[in-house]
């Protein structure tokens, strides 16, 4: 039986949740059944080395992501933007050139931002799939009409009940509803547990002071500004604790500057990106999710795997992941909510024992093998 030819598109393989999930999926995809071209807008990102050798990586531009408007960066940034916009406007240039007139069976948008690139493909015969990782009702610019455009795909993969319900409400008929398929993100539990045993060299935990760890790409979405403001407020109230933020992103310098302006450089640390955050998870007293919005925060899957005491804002996927508050504390999606959760943890840590006990008896429904099998079944049936 001939291998199915698949084109997968994503911006880059930077240190984000969707990128990590995609690479985990590719590492578990059977190479004897598929021929995969992975097309990146930018050949960049920490997860590039993890892409299996049999995956053919193609890119439009090479180099690091340009997140500033420094004068010396503007020409390179402009060239990249013009080049990518030209290919979007005249997709046949891309398919006849970079993609060498290849006829794909399936074209796959690995994130919602690749919607138009895949739907505007000149290949009329290919089946088209999109993977939605965010609650688009919370993402700027995604009106009802914009979300409706996703029904141009043959299959819409969603990662949480909340996103599933959003698309069900947007669907006009049963045919469109059949396009929507909920699949939990494929993440490797065994890998998380193994990596958590590694030693830490660049950060020391103080057992006498509670530490809250938070991991994520440093974007406004993640709410690290709220977390730091709450941290300062609690410190001012005399509640000693430490904050450790792990991750990088275009908002990193802004959050770092805010940390200094708040006068909390001694008690809050921004570690930057690490390809193994799990020893920090393991050593911290609490995991805190301060996000303004999410799709299905895979970082909570990691915190659950490591049996951490969790505080999370009430964003998409959190109730589902924390079993309606059985496995961790769900707080209001606001600065005040984060404050109340952290204050409870500091003043009454015993209240978190109920979550710890529930986690110890919890059987994880988010199974790597099941998720990969479900996606490959879709690929095979299209």
mmCIF file of C-alpha atoms in Angstrom:
data_model
loop_
_atom_site.group_PDB
_atom_site.id
_atom_site.type_symbol
_atom_site.label_atom_id
_atom_site.label_comp_id
_atom_site.label_asym_id
_atom_site.label_seq_id
_atom_site.Cartn_x
_atom_site.Cartn_y
_atom_site.Cartn_z
ATOM 1 C CA UNK A 1 0.000 0.000 0.000
ATOM 2 C CA UNK A 2 1.559 3.357 -1.017
ATOM 3 C CA UNK A 3 2.440 5.840 1.729
ATOM 4 C CA UNK A 4 0.101 8.786 2.192
ATOM 5 C CA UNK A 5 1.761 12.077 1.267
ATOM 6 C CA UNK A 6 1.158 14.714 3.934
ATOM 7 C CA UNK A 7 2.077 18.391 4.088
ATOM 8 C CA UNK A 8 2.111 19.872 7.604
ATOM 9 C CA UNK A 9 2.412 23.652 8.078
ATOM 10 C CA UNK A 10 3.421 25.633 11.174
ATOM 11 C CA UNK A 11 5.205 28.949 11.744
ATOM 12 C CA UNK A 12 8.322 27.602 13.468
ATOM 13 C CA UNK A 13 9.317 25.114 16.157
ATOM 14 C CA UNK A 14 9.849 27.662 18.900
ATOM 15 C CA UNK A 15 9.205 26.777 22.544
ATOM 16 C CA UNK A 16 5.400 26.759 22.580
ATOM 17 C CA UNK A 17 2.834 24.162 23.614
ATOM 18 C CA UNK A 18 1.464 23.561 20.102
ATOM 19 C CA UNK A 19 4.992 23.145 18.726
ATOM 20 C CA UNK A 20 5.907 20.666 21.437
ATOM 21 C CA UNK A 21 2.716 18.671 20.838
ATOM 22 C CA UNK A 22 3.381 18.555 17.088
ATOM 23 C CA UNK A 23 6.935 17.265 17.549
ATOM 24 C CA UNK A 24 5.751 14.654 20.080
ATOM 25 C CA UNK A 25 3.162 13.519 17.529
ATOM 26 C CA UNK A 26 5.770 13.319 14.738
ATOM 27 C CA UNK A 27 8.104 11.271 16.956
ATOM 28 C CA UNK A 28 5.340 8.706 17.404
ATOM 29 C CA UNK A 29 4.057 8.665 13.817
ATOM 30 C CA UNK A 30 4.842 5.391 11.955
ATOM 31 C CA UNK A 31 7.344 6.167 9.185
ATOM 32 C CA UNK A 32 6.317 3.131 7.135
ATOM 33 C CA UNK A 33 2.813 4.525 6.497
ATOM 34 C CA UNK A 34 3.370 8.200 5.740
ATOM 35 C CA UNK A 35 5.585 10.488 3.708
ATOM 36 C CA UNK A 36 5.650 13.822 5.554
ATOM 37 C CA UNK A 37 6.838 17.255 4.480
ATOM 38 C CA UNK A 38 6.974 19.731 7.368
ATOM 39 C CA UNK A 39 6.848 23.290 6.026
ATOM 40 C CA UNK A 40 8.023 26.026 8.411
ATOM 41 C CA UNK A 41 7.670 29.735 7.775
ATOM 42 C CA UNK A 42 10.882 30.130 9.771
ATOM 43 C CA UNK A 43 13.547 27.458 10.248
ATOM 44 C CA UNK A 44 13.950 28.182 13.939
ATOM 45 C CA UNK A 45 13.085 26.840 17.368
ATOM 46 C CA UNK A 46 14.263 24.679 20.236
ATOM 47 C CA UNK A 47 12.324 21.646 19.024
ATOM 48 C CA UNK A 48 14.024 21.396 15.610
ATOM 49 C CA UNK A 49 16.570 18.781 16.769
ATOM 50 C CA UNK A 50 13.733 16.526 17.968
ATOM 51 C CA UNK A 51 12.077 16.213 14.536
ATOM 52 C CA UNK A 52 12.610 12.611 13.320
ATOM 53 C CA UNK A 53 15.134 12.204 10.496
ATOM 54 C CA UNK A 54 12.576 10.709 8.123
ATOM 55 C CA UNK A 55 10.471 13.913 8.189
ATOM 56 C CA UNK A 56 11.399 16.220 5.286
ATOM 57 C CA UNK A 57 11.753 19.739 6.733
ATOM 58 C CA UNK A 58 11.208 22.628 4.270
ATOM 59 C CA UNK A 59 11.320 26.317 5.196
ATOM 60 C CA UNK A 60 10.574 29.735 3.740
ATOM 61 C CA UNK A 61 13.092 31.694 5.840
ATOM 62 C CA UNK A 62 15.985 30.790 8.112
ATOM 63 C CA UNK A 63 17.244 32.397 11.301
ATOM 64 C CA UNK A 64 15.913 33.489 14.650
ATOM 65 C CA UNK A 65 12.491 35.082 15.105
ATOM 66 C CA UNK A 66 12.686 38.897 15.002
ATOM 67 C CA UNK A 67 10.540 40.250 17.816
ATOM 68 C CA UNK A 68 11.885 43.813 17.993
ATOM 69 C CA UNK A 69 11.725 46.849 15.721
ATOM 70 C CA UNK A 70 15.402 47.788 15.989
ATOM 71 C CA UNK A 71 16.579 49.725 12.942
ATOM 72 C CA UNK A 72 19.145 47.065 11.991
ATOM 73 C CA UNK A 73 16.452 44.341 12.050
ATOM 74 C CA UNK A 74 13.819 46.123 9.969
ATOM 75 C CA UNK A 75 15.187 45.259 6.467
ATOM 76 C CA UNK A 76 15.420 41.523 7.231
ATOM 77 C CA UNK A 77 12.015 41.544 8.898
ATOM 78 C CA UNK A 78 10.452 43.372 5.939
ATOM 79 C CA UNK A 79 11.935 40.930 3.430
ATOM 80 C CA UNK A 80 10.522 37.975 5.348
ATOM 81 C CA UNK A 81 7.070 39.545 5.602
ATOM 82 C CA UNK A 82 6.954 40.509 1.905
ATOM 83 C CA UNK A 83 8.156 37.054 0.824
ATOM 84 C CA UNK A 84 5.585 35.212 2.941
ATOM 85 C CA UNK A 85 2.746 37.534 1.915
ATOM 86 C CA UNK A 86 3.650 37.044 -1.746
ATOM 87 C CA UNK A 87 3.476 33.266 -1.361
ATOM 88 C CA UNK A 88 0.145 33.574 0.463
ATOM 89 C CA UNK A 89 -1.247 35.766 -2.298
ATOM 90 C CA UNK A 90 0.123 33.542 -5.084
ATOM 91 C CA UNK A 91 0.259 30.046 -3.537
ATOM 92 C CA UNK A 92 1.062 28.414 -6.882
ATOM 93 C CA UNK A 93 4.543 29.994 -6.584
ATOM 94 C CA UNK A 94 5.111 28.014 -3.387
ATOM 95 C CA UNK A 95 3.671 24.746 -4.677
ATOM 96 C CA UNK A 96 5.460 24.917 -8.034
ATOM 97 C CA UNK A 97 8.722 26.075 -6.458
ATOM 98 C CA UNK A 98 9.616 25.047 -2.892
ATOM 99 C CA UNK A 99 7.214 22.097 -2.924
ATOM 100 C CA UNK A 100 8.295 20.946 -6.418
ATOM 101 C CA UNK A 101 4.763 20.323 -7.759
ATOM 102 C CA UNK A 102 4.240 17.544 -5.241
ATOM 103 C CA UNK A 103 0.690 16.202 -5.017
ATOM 104 C CA UNK A 104 -0.279 15.742 -1.381
ATOM 105 C CA UNK A 105 -3.071 13.486 -0.158
ATOM 106 C CA UNK A 106 -3.501 15.533 3.020
ATOM 107 C CA UNK A 107 -2.628 19.119 3.963
ATOM 108 C CA UNK A 108 -2.507 19.778 7.684
ATOM 109 C CA UNK A 109 -2.564 23.167 9.459
ATOM 110 C CA UNK A 110 -0.876 22.367 12.784
ATOM 111 C CA UNK A 111 -2.127 25.629 14.345
ATOM 112 C CA UNK A 112 -5.154 27.825 13.678
ATOM 113 C CA UNK A 113 -2.885 30.583 12.291
ATOM 114 C CA UNK A 114 -2.174 28.425 9.223
ATOM 115 C CA UNK A 115 -5.860 28.283 8.253
ATOM 116 C CA UNK A 116 -5.729 30.466 5.145
ATOM 117 C CA UNK A 117 -2.431 29.022 3.916
ATOM 118 C CA UNK A 118 -3.960 25.535 3.773
ATOM 119 C CA UNK A 119 -7.438 26.515 2.579
ATOM 120 C CA UNK A 120 -5.923 28.581 -0.263
ATOM 121 C CA UNK A 121 -3.866 25.638 -1.494
ATOM 122 C CA UNK A 122 -4.059 25.133 -5.273
ATOM 123 C CA UNK A 123 -4.396 21.374 -4.653
ATOM 124 C CA UNK A 124 -8.126 20.855 -4.982
ATOM 125 C CA UNK A 125 -7.976 17.087 -4.474
ATOM 126 C CA UNK A 126 -6.122 17.076 -1.123
ATOM 127 C CA UNK A 127 -8.001 16.549 2.133
ATOM 128 C CA UNK A 128 -7.477 19.344 4.626
ATOM 129 C CA UNK A 129 -7.146 19.206 8.424
ATOM 130 C CA UNK A 130 -6.671 21.914 11.060
ATOM 131 C CA UNK A 131 -5.546 21.489 14.676
ATOM 132 C CA UNK A 132 -7.090 24.079 17.036
ATOM 133 C CA UNK A 133 -5.103 24.618 20.243
ATOM 134 C CA UNK A 134 -6.756 27.833 21.485
ATOM 135 C CA UNK A 135 -10.179 29.004 22.570
ATOM 136 C CA UNK A 136 -10.681 31.284 19.569
ATOM 137 C CA UNK A 137 -13.571 33.089 21.244
ATOM 138 C CA UNK A 138 -10.890 34.684 23.439
ATOM 139 C CA UNK A 139 -8.444 35.466 20.617
ATOM 140 C CA UNK A 140 -8.572 38.962 19.123
ATOM 141 C CA UNK A 141 -9.917 39.108 15.564
ATOM 142 C CA UNK A 142 -11.751 35.780 15.622
ATOM 143 C CA UNK A 143 -15.332 36.863 15.091
ATOM 144 C CA UNK A 144 -18.177 34.439 14.406
ATOM 145 C CA UNK A 145 -17.578 34.841 10.646
ATOM 146 C CA UNK A 146 -13.845 34.211 11.028
ATOM 147 C CA UNK A 147 -14.464 31.027 13.029
ATOM 148 C CA UNK A 148 -16.989 29.929 10.377
ATOM 149 C CA UNK A 149 -14.155 29.815 7.821
ATOM 150 C CA UNK A 150 -12.647 26.779 9.587
ATOM 151 C CA UNK A 151 -15.531 24.688 8.278
ATOM 152 C CA UNK A 152 -13.747 24.803 4.922
ATOM 153 C CA UNK A 153 -11.558 22.006 6.333
ATOM 154 C CA UNK A 154 -12.488 18.342 6.039
ATOM 155 C CA UNK A 155 -11.646 17.743 9.697
ATOM 156 C CA UNK A 156 -11.284 20.151 12.634
ATOM 157 C CA UNK A 157 -9.251 18.691 15.509
ATOM 158 C CA UNK A 158 -9.934 20.390 18.856
ATOM 159 C CA UNK A 159 -8.167 19.725 22.145
ATOM 160 C CA UNK A 160 -10.793 20.466 24.803
ATOM 161 C CA UNK A 161 -14.522 20.328 25.512
ATOM 162 C CA UNK A 162 -14.789 24.123 25.580
ATOM 163 C CA UNK A 163 -13.298 24.479 22.082
ATOM 164 C CA UNK A 164 -15.462 21.585 20.903
ATOM 165 C CA UNK A 165 -18.584 23.384 22.172
ATOM 166 C CA UNK A 166 -17.511 26.637 20.494
ATOM 167 C CA UNK A 167 -17.367 24.897 17.115
ATOM 168 C CA UNK A 168 -20.592 22.963 17.705
ATOM 169 C CA UNK A 169 -22.374 26.260 18.360
ATOM 170 C CA UNK A 170 -20.842 27.756 15.205
ATOM 171 C CA UNK A 171 -21.735 24.792 12.976
ATOM 172 C CA UNK A 172 -24.799 25.228 10.752
ATOM 173 C CA UNK A 173 -25.721 21.580 10.263
ATOM 174 C CA UNK A 174 -24.929 17.980 11.220
ATOM 175 C CA UNK A 175 -22.475 17.627 8.334
ATOM 176 C CA UNK A 176 -20.354 20.420 9.774
ATOM 177 C CA UNK A 177 -20.615 18.989 13.292
ATOM 178 C CA UNK A 178 -19.198 15.684 12.005
ATOM 179 C CA UNK A 179 -16.045 17.542 11.004
ATOM 180 C CA UNK A 180 -15.279 18.379 14.659
ATOM 181 C CA UNK A 181 -13.183 15.804 16.522
ATOM 182 C CA UNK A 182 -11.904 16.203 20.082
ATOM 183 C CA UNK A 183 -8.463 14.685 20.658
ATOM 184 C CA UNK A 184 -6.383 15.241 23.770
ATOM 185 C CA UNK A 185 -2.865 16.444 23.051
ATOM 186 C CA UNK A 186 -0.334 13.620 22.673
ATOM 187 C CA UNK A 187 2.229 14.022 25.463
ATOM 188 C CA UNK A 188 4.758 11.479 26.708
ATOM 189 C CA UNK A 189 4.182 10.719 30.409
ATOM 190 C CA UNK A 190 7.216 8.442 30.717
ATOM 191 C CA UNK A 191 9.502 11.095 29.232
ATOM 192 C CA UNK A 192 8.213 13.678 31.745
ATOM 193 C CA UNK A 193 8.871 11.362 34.708
ATOM 194 C CA UNK A 194 12.360 10.454 33.482
ATOM 195 C CA UNK A 195 13.398 14.042 32.802
ATOM 196 C CA UNK A 196 12.126 15.161 36.227
ATOM 197 C CA UNK A 197 14.893 13.082 37.847
ATOM 198 C CA UNK A 198 17.684 15.189 36.294
ATOM 199 C CA UNK A 199 19.698 17.472 38.572
ATOM 200 C CA UNK A 200 19.347 21.283 38.579
ATOM 201 C CA UNK A 201 22.444 23.483 38.345
ATOM 202 C CA UNK A 202 21.146 27.009 37.728
ATOM 203 C CA UNK A 203 18.561 27.491 40.480
ATOM 204 C CA UNK A 204 18.498 26.635 44.185
ATOM 205 C CA UNK A 205 15.289 25.989 46.058
ATOM 206 C CA UNK A 206 14.924 27.153 49.670
ATOM 207 C CA UNK A 207 12.963 24.567 51.637
ATOM 208 C CA UNK A 208 12.038 27.173 54.254
ATOM 209 C CA UNK A 209 10.228 29.384 51.724
ATOM 210 C CA UNK A 210 7.377 28.110 49.449
ATOM 211 C CA UNK A 211 8.149 28.336 45.729
ATOM 212 C CA UNK A 212 5.518 28.752 42.994
ATOM 213 C CA UNK A 213 6.687 27.683 39.535
ATOM 214 C CA UNK A 214 5.025 28.705 36.261
ATOM 215 C CA UNK A 215 6.076 27.536 32.808
ATOM 216 C CA UNK A 216 5.107 28.932 29.421
ATOM 217 C CA UNK A 217 5.970 31.081 26.451
ATOM 218 C CA UNK A 218 6.262 34.668 27.687
ATOM 219 C CA UNK A 219 3.284 36.202 25.893
ATOM 220 C CA UNK A 220 0.574 38.484 27.388
ATOM 221 C CA UNK A 221 -1.777 35.470 27.140
ATOM 222 C CA UNK A 222 0.104 33.733 29.965
ATOM 223 C CA UNK A 223 -0.593 36.471 32.516
ATOM 224 C CA UNK A 224 2.898 36.602 34.030
ATOM 225 C CA UNK A 225 2.372 40.326 34.636
ATOM 226 C CA UNK A 226 -0.607 39.471 36.860
ATOM 227 C CA UNK A 227 1.412 36.825 38.661
ATOM 228 C CA UNK A 228 4.239 39.230 39.479
ATOM 229 C CA UNK A 229 1.862 41.953 40.695
ATOM 230 C CA UNK A 230 0.158 39.458 43.010
ATOM 231 C CA UNK A 231 3.571 38.251 44.203
ATOM 232 C CA UNK A 232 4.561 41.816 45.149
ATOM 233 C CA UNK A 233 1.247 42.335 46.946
ATOM 234 C CA UNK A 234 1.684 39.186 49.037
ATOM 235 C CA UNK A 235 5.319 40.013 49.829
ATOM 236 C CA UNK A 236 4.205 43.454 51.025
ATOM 237 C CA UNK A 237 1.719 41.694 53.324
ATOM 238 C CA UNK A 238 4.600 39.789 54.885
ATOM 239 C CA UNK A 239 3.842 36.424 53.220
ATOM 240 C CA UNK A 240 7.275 35.100 52.250
ATOM 241 C CA UNK A 241 7.500 33.011 49.086
ATOM 242 C CA UNK A 242 9.346 32.828 45.767
ATOM 243 C CA UNK A 243 8.231 32.875 42.144
ATOM 244 C CA UNK A 244 10.037 30.989 39.358
ATOM 245 C CA UNK A 245 8.977 31.663 35.760
ATOM 246 C CA UNK A 246 10.398 29.337 33.094
ATOM 247 C CA UNK A 247 10.042 30.280 29.427
ATOM 248 C CA UNK A 248 10.952 32.777 26.763
ATOM 249 C CA UNK A 249 9.023 34.812 24.217
ATOM 250 C CA UNK A 250 8.587 38.254 22.702
ATOM 251 C CA UNK A 251 7.269 39.699 25.988
ATOM 252 C CA UNK A 252 10.240 38.467 28.047
ATOM 253 C CA UNK A 253 12.024 41.832 28.361
ATOM 254 C CA UNK A 254 8.773 43.626 29.234
ATOM 255 C CA UNK A 255 8.011 41.163 32.041
ATOM 256 C CA UNK A 256 11.607 41.298 33.254
ATOM 257 C CA UNK A 257 11.392 45.109 33.359
ATOM 258 C CA UNK A 258 8.093 44.918 35.265
ATOM 259 C CA UNK A 259 9.737 42.602 37.798
ATOM 260 C CA UNK A 260 12.419 45.229 38.476
ATOM 261 C CA UNK A 261 9.885 48.072 38.609
ATOM 262 C CA UNK A 262 7.901 46.143 41.216
ATOM 263 C CA UNK A 263 11.054 45.726 43.311
ATOM 264 C CA UNK A 264 10.846 41.922 43.460
ATOM 265 C CA UNK A 265 14.104 40.904 41.765
ATOM 266 C CA UNK A 266 15.233 39.184 44.978
ATOM 267 C CA UNK A 267 12.170 36.959 45.251
ATOM 268 C CA UNK A 268 11.093 36.399 41.617
ATOM 269 C CA UNK A 269 13.279 34.710 39.013
ATOM 270 C CA UNK A 270 12.841 34.515 35.234
ATOM 271 C CA UNK A 271 14.905 31.546 34.160
ATOM 272 C CA UNK A 272 14.309 31.775 30.400
ATOM 273 C CA UNK A 273 13.789 28.714 28.229
ATOM 274 C CA UNK A 274 14.968 25.246 29.207
ATOM 275 C CA UNK A 275 14.255 22.074 27.256
ATOM 276 C CA UNK A 276 13.741 20.282 30.567
ATOM 277 C CA UNK A 277 11.558 22.219 33.033
ATOM 278 C CA UNK A 278 10.482 19.080 34.898
ATOM 279 C CA UNK A 279 13.091 19.057 37.716
ATOM 280 C CA UNK A 280 11.866 22.571 38.594
ATOM 281 C CA UNK A 281 8.269 21.307 38.607
ATOM 282 C CA UNK A 282 9.290 18.491 40.920
ATOM 283 C CA UNK A 283 11.205 20.693 43.375
ATOM 284 C CA UNK A 284 8.655 23.531 43.579
ATOM 285 C CA UNK A 285 5.922 23.542 46.206
ATOM 286 C CA UNK A 286 3.141 24.731 43.888
ATOM 287 C CA UNK A 287 2.459 24.948 40.167
ATOM 288 C CA UNK A 288 0.543 28.092 39.162
ATOM 289 C CA UNK A 289 -1.203 28.783 35.868
ATOM 290 C CA UNK A 290 -1.916 32.522 35.550
ATOM 291 C CA UNK A 291 -3.164 32.514 31.939
ATOM 292 C CA UNK A 292 -5.770 34.911 30.564
ATOM 293 C CA UNK A 293 -6.899 32.301 28.017
ATOM 294 C CA UNK A 294 -5.863 28.858 26.764
ATOM 295 C CA UNK A 295 -7.123 26.063 24.578
ATOM 296 C CA UNK A 296 -6.084 23.101 26.672
ATOM 297 C CA UNK A 297 -3.060 24.011 28.830
ATOM 298 C CA UNK A 298 -0.751 21.035 28.299
ATOM 299 C CA UNK A 299 1.485 22.328 31.078
ATOM 300 C CA UNK A 300 -1.208 21.196 33.550
ATOM 301 C CA UNK A 301 -0.907 17.682 32.123
ATOM 302 C CA UNK A 302 2.774 17.856 33.116
ATOM 303 C CA UNK A 303 1.962 19.208 36.580
ATOM 304 C CA UNK A 304 -0.623 16.440 37.088
ATOM 305 C CA UNK A 305 1.878 13.806 35.943
ATOM 306 C CA UNK A 306 4.321 15.061 38.585
ATOM 307 C CA UNK A 307 1.571 15.191 41.271
ATOM 308 C CA UNK A 308 2.007 18.905 41.974
ATOM 309 C CA UNK A 309 -0.224 21.119 44.084
ATOM 310 C CA UNK A 310 -1.911 23.244 41.417
ATOM 311 C CA UNK A 311 -3.526 26.682 41.298
ATOM 312 C CA UNK A 312 -5.038 27.581 37.922
ATOM 313 C CA UNK A 313 -7.131 30.401 36.504
ATOM 314 C CA UNK A 314 -10.494 29.332 35.096
ATOM 315 C CA UNK A 315 -9.612 29.239 31.393
ATOM 316 C CA UNK A 316 -10.561 26.776 28.653
ATOM 317 C CA UNK A 317 -9.529 23.216 29.461
ATOM 318 C CA UNK A 318 -8.782 23.768 33.160
ATOM 319 C CA UNK A 319 -12.024 22.317 34.586
ATOM 320 C CA UNK A 320 -11.677 19.364 32.230
ATOM 321 C CA UNK A 321 -8.041 18.726 33.178
ATOM 322 C CA UNK A 322 -8.498 19.269 36.920
ATOM 323 C CA UNK A 323 -11.652 17.148 37.040
ATOM 324 C CA UNK A 324 -13.892 20.079 38.012
ATOM 325 C CA UNK A 325 -11.555 21.165 40.802
ATOM 326 C CA UNK A 326 -10.906 17.713 42.284
ATOM 327 C CA UNK A 327 -7.207 17.686 41.304
ATOM 328 C CA UNK A 328 -6.296 21.328 41.914
ATOM 329 C CA UNK A 329 -7.588 24.747 42.913
ATOM 330 C CA UNK A 330 -9.418 26.637 40.159
ATOM 331 C CA UNK A 331 -9.564 30.401 40.759
ATOM 332 C CA UNK A 332 -11.279 33.289 39.031
ATOM 333 C CA UNK A 333 -9.574 34.399 35.812
ATOM 334 C CA UNK A 334 -8.367 37.698 37.279
ATOM 335 C CA UNK A 335 -5.572 39.223 39.316
ATOM 336 C CA UNK A 336 -7.833 38.982 42.364
ATOM 337 C CA UNK A 337 -8.430 35.287 41.671
ATOM 338 C CA UNK A 338 -4.695 34.561 41.491
ATOM 339 C CA UNK A 339 -4.204 36.547 44.722
ATOM 340 C CA UNK A 340 -6.855 34.580 46.609
ATOM 341 C CA UNK A 341 -5.445 31.221 45.449
ATOM 342 C CA UNK A 342 -1.844 32.036 46.344
ATOM 343 C CA UNK A 343 -2.832 33.543 49.699
ATOM 344 C CA UNK A 344 -4.793 30.389 50.521
ATOM 345 C CA UNK A 345 -1.729 28.296 49.645
ATOM 346 C CA UNK A 346 0.539 30.391 51.878
ATOM 347 C CA UNK A 347 -1.766 30.754 54.874
ATOM 348 C CA UNK A 348 -3.506 27.369 54.765
ATOM 349 C CA UNK A 349 -1.264 24.893 52.865
ATOM 350 C CA UNK A 350 -3.108 21.956 54.476
ATOM 351 C CA UNK A 351 -6.128 22.691 52.264
ATOM 352 C CA UNK A 352 -4.084 21.377 49.326
ATOM 353 C CA UNK A 353 -3.717 17.912 50.859
ATOM 354 C CA UNK A 354 -7.105 16.936 49.400
ATOM 355 C CA UNK A 355 -5.797 17.650 45.886
ATOM 356 C CA UNK A 356 -2.590 15.726 46.561
ATOM 357 C CA UNK A 357 -4.581 12.685 47.713
ATOM 358 C CA UNK A 358 -6.843 12.872 44.644
ATOM 359 C CA UNK A 359 -3.811 13.068 42.349
ATOM 360 C CA UNK A 360 -2.237 9.999 43.947
ATOM 361 C CA UNK A 361 -5.384 7.996 43.128
ATOM 362 C CA UNK A 362 -5.931 9.515 39.681
ATOM 363 C CA UNK A 363 -5.723 7.504 36.451
ATOM 364 C CA UNK A 364 -4.623 9.810 33.626
ATOM 365 C CA UNK A 365 -7.066 9.828 30.665
ATOM 366 C CA UNK A 366 -4.617 11.774 28.472
ATOM 367 C CA UNK A 367 -2.826 8.872 26.851
ATOM 368 C CA UNK A 368 -0.056 9.365 24.259
ATOM 369 C CA UNK A 369 -0.779 6.109 22.439
ATOM 370 C CA UNK A 370 -4.529 6.746 22.244
ATOM 371 C CA UNK A 371 -4.081 10.314 20.953
ATOM 372 C CA UNK A 372 -1.623 9.283 18.222
ATOM 373 C CA UNK A 373 -3.810 6.346 17.172
ATOM 374 C CA UNK A 374 -6.874 8.583 16.938
ATOM 375 C CA UNK A 375 -5.070 11.087 14.692
ATOM 376 C CA UNK A 376 -3.554 8.378 12.465
ATOM 377 C CA UNK A 377 -7.008 6.799 12.108
ATOM 378 C CA UNK A 378 -8.274 10.136 10.775
ATOM 379 C CA UNK A 379 -5.329 10.362 8.366
ATOM 380 C CA UNK A 380 -6.011 6.838 7.127
ATOM 381 C CA UNK A 381 -9.761 7.358 6.660
ATOM 382 C CA UNK A 382 -9.524 10.631 4.719
#
